[in-house]
Amino acid sequence: MAGEDRAARPTASTSEPVLQVSHVSKSFPGVAALTEVALEMNAGEVHCLMGENGAGKSTLIKILTGVYRPDSGTVTLHGKPMRAGDPRWAREAGVGAIYQEVDLVPELSVAENIFLGSPPTRFGFVRRGAMRREAQRHLDRVGVSVSPDTKVQDLDLARQQEVAVAKALALQASVMIFDEPTASFTRGEVERLFSLIRSLKEDGIAILYVSHHLDEIFEIGDRITVLKDGRFQQSAPVSDFTHDSLIQAMVGRDVNLFDTWVPAVEGAELLRIEHLQAGVVKDVSLTVRRGEIVGLAGLVGAGRSETARAVIGADPIRGGTISVEGQPHTISSPAQAAALGIGMVPEDRKGQGLVLNRSVIENSGYALLQLSKGRGLPPMGAIRRKCADLLKTMAIRPSDPHIPAGQLSGGNQQKIVLTRWLAAEADLLILDEPTRGVDVGAKAEIYGIMQRLKSEGKGVLMISSDLLEILSQSDRIIVMAAGRVRGELTRDEATEERVLQLALSATSRREEEAA
Amino acid sequence: MNNAEAGIAPVKNPFASIWSRHSATLQPVLVFVVIVVAAAVLSNGAFATPANLRNLLFQGAILGVCALGQYIVVITGGIDLSVGTTISLSSVIFVSSMGLGVVPAVALALAGGLVVGLLNGALVAFLRLPPFVVTLAVSQIAFSAAQIITDGAAIDRAPDGTPIPEGVTQFGSALFLGLPVTSYVWVLAIGLVVFYLRTRSGRFLFPVGGNERAARISAIPVTRVRLLAYAACSVLAAVGGLLFSARIGSGDPVAGTPYLLDSIAAVVIGGASLFGGSGTILGTILGVLTLGVLSNLTNLVGISPTMQQAVKGVVIILAVFLNTLRRR
């Protein structure tokens, strides 16, 4: 039935673009986010939108989904102009968007989410049976095996995303935007998403795909449009690009991500965790020395972030011991951890890393302000100067440290959180997915900072789901699965296969528990 | 790294850029100026008389002190619904303990406020209960306490018959350099709060209100910051209660009621977000003065007292509208 609907649309023909953006400009107070941007999306085509953080991708997506109103230029959908600044209209006209942070209502069921705002009704009452049946139909089409009655909060992120796709299908979307959909996905989950995207393609849906994973672009994309500094840079079939030429187009210079590693220096032990138990963490023992980067690998849900949170006292501990520089400590708050020289850069920058409405410089100074104990008022002048100097070395863009942190792009936000701990001179940094959602240029910069910290004799514990990142940056790799450490590899013995083998060693068990 | 490379082109209009950076301060100034000009024009010269302005400060001082406390709590993303009853409680403790002498009576009244504040703070900070419900419930308890102390009636003397000394009521109505002495208390309180905002704990009010989880991970002692905020708020309300008793010459178990909503209104008109994390102290001061001029204006222009609340309501809605507009 969904197929019939679509066939009836004029868009099924590939001759005329489904969605056309021409000469679109948009500026915010003090910032021109987009200048004269053009984009053309065709039915059954996966169009990849590429660019560094801050290149204007998010702004363009928000214009397409009707969240922002462009200052000038036109957007046409099936040849008709879009109603600017009207998200509801855009949704009903068939523009669906699937974000990294899925916008579903966690407390409602899958079916209720799919029909949120427009449930089937009779005499003003919701027809629950019909809603459930319809929802099931869309779920089947997406190929996701969840019950329409499941609460969305009980689903993992990958499942939630598939529900979001089903929701867009229920609204008969002819344009579907995937904004960094795979950021927290395992390889298997990425495969599933790709086969879903391929089937959407066959149904003639035009797809806009945004990702920082270049491999994914070459695997799934048909056409690439590159934005740089808010301007249209280049648009061509995927086959016209190579890995390097794409990076070159985005960044405007050559970037080598994986040559940043420098040999570790021998240093004293900073952190020792023994038989840690906390939340899903069942038994974790590990050490981090000065002058090394320890990579903590594993699947999503293996308990890596939970380990980190327990160490800094953000979550309570059930058992085990934590020693810092040889001394056992009971750490009950992140403030206490900071006093011991441990700082954490959380995975969820917006939710846990930054106070978005406060300025860049204020955000970068919190930890130092807390640690600058002394009589009288805190030395704000000195704190600000130190942070301002560090922020300058971080090459944060825009460089004005007084704008709200929320106005910066992901990579630049990450650099603010890093600056916070550099300013506080933390000895041990725990980085949770330090480059997730961060563009290539910023990624290389963050790698550079990590390696520099290490050579300055600090210790880094890096949690990452990006195998290349783990393999290229770590001196030692610890692999976790199902709340336990499954093995440890030196840099030399580590390969993609061996890390994966260890990470998957408890998968069957994980599935048992899920069931 | 130049601007073009960074994808940032400066926008030409300088007013837009000044507004975008300083709108948090400019908005309450604008609202205040509009109301004052309206008052000056509509009242045919009755507004800008020394007597009238003095009267404005007499009324403004009590609310002013209490609104400072509300402001502190609102920045943390909370709200204190017990401000009104804390004023009442402080007022009745003060008068009923007059037998011990003025200074001990002041100390007891402030201690009463501190107890209310620590109770609010402990429930919000340690048990993580929602501030709205906590302060509402604590307000009920404080209300009963105030009623019990005076048997439900306003009192002008302690149970042992000691009246309020004349010095106290003089303090409440005296002028110094042409301005009410109580308004100097307000200025002093402003000074103290400005100082507080510069302490570590005071600076942390903003991140705690802006994003509590991020604040915690950034090593900010969130619990302590919240506890102090509620304690400070209630102590300031207790000062408000003392000013009330000095001005009116009695201890009244329902004296504080009108000040609760006005304190919230002042903070909102001052441009602070009820979601926390933003707002300036200047805004709150202007919010208090705006409310004062507003009720003054309705009196002078001869708007019926029954309509005054409605006018106030309209101004509050306008202010909230401006707040949201500014944040879009």
Short mmCIF file of C-alpha atoms in Angstrom, two decimals, chain A residues 72 206 208-209 348 372 379 409:
data_model
loop_
_atom_site.label_atom_id
_atom_site.label_comp_id
_atom_site.label_asym_id
_atom_site.label_seq_id
_atom_site.Cartn_x
_atom_site.Cartn_y
_atom_site.Cartn_z
CA SER A 72 16.88 34.32 0.95
CA ALA A 206 15.32 10.55 -1.95
CA LEU A 208 20.13 12.88 2.34
CA TYR A 209 22.88 11.23 4.33
CA ASP A 348 27.29 13.40 25.54
CA SER A 372 41.51 27.20 42.80
CA PRO A 379 41.19 34.74 41.18
CA SER A 409 29.84 23.03 16.35
#
